[in-house]
């Protein structure tokens, strides 16, 4: 594989605070990387720099020209139907329309091509946004907490859909998320951002589909939660934690 994203010494300062401070990161073509971190640690700033929506103050940032972003909100144009939203910015004509229809078919929305945004559910609207991103055949797909506003069941279905689409199209992917389970479920690598740099960058060795009860994934999840500053109880047989410390619930890091 060749490198799709190459970052060295990235620094981004707001006022007197360095949100990103000497960050290094490589993402291979076809590789799925999930980025975790507390709110305000610079995850979205990094994604915006990679998507050319912000600029670094210093450092090297090399990314493919063909890149797209899927945000937490679908950001659909209210005056355009679903297919029109997929085709925003593309040349008019039969070829683009056919590409758009194929993209909607891939996300399971063939019958919703003529639907107005206000008639779509949250999951359907987000699928339109995903089709809009993939129809451009990006070499780099940037995902900014795209499932955070969805209910739990729809979120799981969208995770499966994104996993399948990424396997088919093979872009490099950077997913920004607060959800440790989501990161471990989807990504080839999981990184943790703190104090402007990556303090963790681990490969997820398990094959897809992944069993959440896999002991290796359970151990990885615990390490990631610890790196995120979550205090966990000892494993069975270990020393007890101080009174009042509990295992986080499933949604603790969302």
XYZ file of C-alpha atoms in Angstrom:
254
model
C 0.000 0.000 0.000
C 1.045 3.606 -0.548
C 0.528 6.511 1.809
C -2.637 8.583 1.288
C -2.157 10.950 4.250
C 1.260 12.093 5.450
C 1.452 14.490 8.406
C 4.612 15.592 10.157
C 4.973 18.198 12.894
C 1.451 19.587 12.400
C 0.764 22.583 14.591
C -2.442 24.633 14.835
C -2.737 27.451 17.355
C -5.840 29.323 18.487
C -4.877 32.362 20.532
C -2.196 31.114 22.908
C -3.315 27.469 22.833
C -1.757 24.892 20.535
C -4.663 22.576 19.750
C -2.403 20.466 17.538
C 1.216 20.506 18.614
C 3.721 18.540 16.550
C 1.308 15.836 15.431
C 2.578 13.020 13.178
C 0.252 10.632 11.323
C 0.280 8.435 8.214
C -2.766 6.725 6.704
C -2.283 4.158 3.960
C -4.548 3.958 0.932
C -7.471 1.725 1.809
C -6.783 1.979 5.543
C -9.495 2.897 8.075
C -8.247 4.965 11.040
C -10.477 6.036 13.940
C -9.456 9.049 16.025
C -10.598 9.307 19.646
C -10.182 12.121 22.133
C -12.056 14.253 24.616
C -13.991 17.288 23.383
C -11.692 20.160 22.518
C -8.590 18.052 21.886
C -8.373 18.995 18.196
C -9.970 16.009 16.452
C -12.285 18.083 14.274
C -9.556 20.680 13.714
C -7.369 17.936 12.250
C -10.204 16.704 10.053
C -10.937 20.234 8.839
C -7.272 20.750 7.925
C -7.252 17.499 5.950
C -10.443 18.602 4.202
C -9.004 22.047 3.313
C -11.528 23.806 5.576
C -8.761 25.079 7.868
C -5.025 25.640 7.587
C -2.054 24.520 9.674
C 0.220 27.089 11.293
C 3.236 24.878 10.613
C 4.192 21.358 9.638
C 3.773 19.106 6.596
C 0.329 17.933 5.455
C 0.061 15.847 2.285
C -3.369 14.541 1.246
C -5.011 13.336 -1.987
C -6.768 15.952 -4.080
C -9.879 13.748 -4.252
C -11.294 13.901 -0.715
C -14.742 14.349 0.782
C -16.251 14.938 4.232
C -19.366 13.501 5.882
C -20.420 15.598 8.872
C -22.552 14.794 11.913
C -25.472 16.608 10.253
C -26.422 15.527 6.695
C -26.293 19.172 5.480
C -28.680 18.526 2.614
C -29.962 21.335 0.393
C -33.680 21.704 1.260
C -34.618 22.808 -2.250
C -33.128 19.719 -3.929
C -34.446 16.187 -3.912
C -32.287 13.290 -2.703
C -30.698 12.636 -6.098
C -30.110 16.349 -6.617
C -28.298 16.500 -3.281
C -26.052 13.608 -4.296
C -25.188 15.433 -7.532
C -24.425 18.842 -5.991
C -21.325 20.251 -7.657
C -21.086 17.559 -10.346
C -21.419 18.336 -14.070
C -24.938 18.091 -15.400
C -25.746 15.240 -17.735
C -26.784 11.624 -18.028
C -23.411 10.276 -16.880
C -23.523 12.149 -13.576
C -27.167 11.235 -13.056
C -26.354 7.565 -13.581
C -23.480 7.793 -11.086
C -25.793 9.416 -8.574
C -28.424 6.719 -8.981
C -25.786 4.025 -8.476
C -24.592 5.780 -5.313
C -28.144 5.926 -3.938
C -28.570 2.237 -4.746
C -25.406 1.450 -2.780
C -26.837 3.095 0.337
C -30.250 1.474 -0.151
C -32.176 4.564 -1.256
C -33.082 3.795 -4.868
C -36.775 4.403 -4.174
C -36.037 7.709 -2.444
C -34.272 9.425 -5.356
C -37.089 11.963 -5.733
C -37.738 12.456 -2.022
C -37.400 15.902 -0.454
C -34.964 16.160 2.491
C -37.705 17.015 4.988
C -39.436 13.691 4.280
C -36.368 11.584 5.092
C -35.559 10.045 8.459
C -32.285 10.924 10.139
C -30.664 7.720 8.964
C -31.953 8.173 5.405
C -30.697 11.758 5.258
C -27.266 10.654 6.482
C -27.201 7.936 3.820
C -27.846 10.609 1.186
C -24.867 12.515 2.596
C -22.753 9.368 2.391
C -23.825 8.758 -1.213
C -22.912 12.377 -2.034
C -19.434 11.762 -0.639
C -18.848 8.416 -2.360
C -20.167 9.459 -5.786
C -17.038 11.615 -6.080
C -14.863 8.495 -5.744
C -12.634 9.996 -3.045
C -9.176 8.706 -2.242
C -9.670 10.098 1.277
C -13.010 9.913 3.131
C -13.273 12.086 6.249
C -16.039 11.199 8.722
C -16.808 13.722 11.482
C -18.950 11.817 14.024
C -21.431 10.894 11.264
C -23.538 8.604 13.480
C -23.681 10.688 16.666
C -27.177 12.112 16.047
C -28.749 8.733 15.233
C -30.591 6.351 17.533
C -28.682 3.273 18.727
C -30.134 0.774 16.229
C -29.794 3.114 13.235
C -26.231 3.902 14.329
C -25.284 0.216 14.251
C -26.855 -0.209 10.819
C -25.024 2.848 9.504
C -21.741 1.528 10.910
C -22.278 -1.724 9.016
C -23.143 0.189 5.846
C -20.031 2.369 6.069
C -17.873 -0.689 6.731
C -19.260 -2.428 3.639
C -18.899 0.650 1.422
C -15.330 1.287 2.548
C -14.458 -2.352 1.799
C -15.892 -1.908 -1.712
C -14.430 1.500 -2.601
C -11.198 1.283 -0.573
C -10.548 4.967 0.181
C -8.313 5.948 3.056
C -10.648 6.824 5.938
C -10.297 9.026 9.008
C -13.237 8.693 11.409
C -13.489 11.216 14.250
C -15.579 9.786 17.083
C -16.118 9.799 20.848
C -17.388 6.210 20.754
C -14.723 3.645 21.697
C -16.954 0.716 20.700
C -17.559 2.278 17.289
C -13.838 2.793 16.730
C -12.967 -0.783 17.693
C -15.828 -2.157 15.590
C -14.877 -0.383 12.362
C -11.259 0.706 12.214
C -8.014 -0.955 11.162
C -6.194 1.370 13.563
C -7.362 3.431 16.531
C -5.509 6.546 17.703
C -6.053 8.726 20.765
C -5.387 12.470 20.628
C -4.390 14.329 23.775
C -2.536 17.603 24.350
C -2.111 18.134 20.630
C -0.371 14.841 19.835
C -1.216 11.171 19.436
C -0.591 9.288 22.661
C -1.943 5.991 21.277
C -1.906 4.425 17.811
C -2.902 0.750 17.871
C -3.706 -1.736 15.128
C -6.939 -3.696 15.521
C -5.943 -7.186 14.480
C -9.367 -8.869 14.511
C -11.043 -9.598 11.193
C -14.501 -8.374 10.200
C -17.187 -8.980 11.310
C -15.833 -8.502 14.810
C -17.155 -10.190 17.906
C -17.458 -7.603 20.703
C -16.831 -10.419 23.206
C -13.410 -11.183 21.686
C -10.954 -10.956 24.633
C -8.427 -9.086 22.478
C -11.017 -6.429 21.602
C -12.120 -6.197 25.218
C -8.507 -5.600 26.272
C -8.042 -2.981 23.534
C -11.225 -1.210 24.595
C -9.978 -1.042 28.189
C -6.617 0.397 27.089
C -8.305 3.033 24.975
C -10.678 4.040 27.771
C -7.722 4.329 30.138
C -5.858 6.510 27.638
C -8.966 8.678 27.425
C -8.837 9.218 31.176
C -11.660 6.869 32.184
C -11.006 5.059 35.478
C -11.919 1.397 35.185
C -12.385 -1.305 37.824
C -9.724 -3.980 37.997
C -10.181 -7.174 35.997
C -11.628 -10.067 38.046
C -8.976 -11.245 40.475
C -7.145 -7.913 40.494
C -6.922 -5.336 43.224
C -10.219 -3.487 43.848
C -10.673 0.096 42.771
C -11.394 2.807 45.329
C -15.009 3.102 46.454
C -17.330 4.813 44.007
C -15.464 3.859 40.790
C -17.620 1.956 38.309
C -17.227 0.430 34.898
C -18.452 2.985 32.305
C -21.721 2.207 30.639
C -21.787 1.464 26.904
C -22.498 5.090 26.052
C -19.997 6.618 28.464
C -17.651 7.820 25.744
C -20.277 8.932 23.259
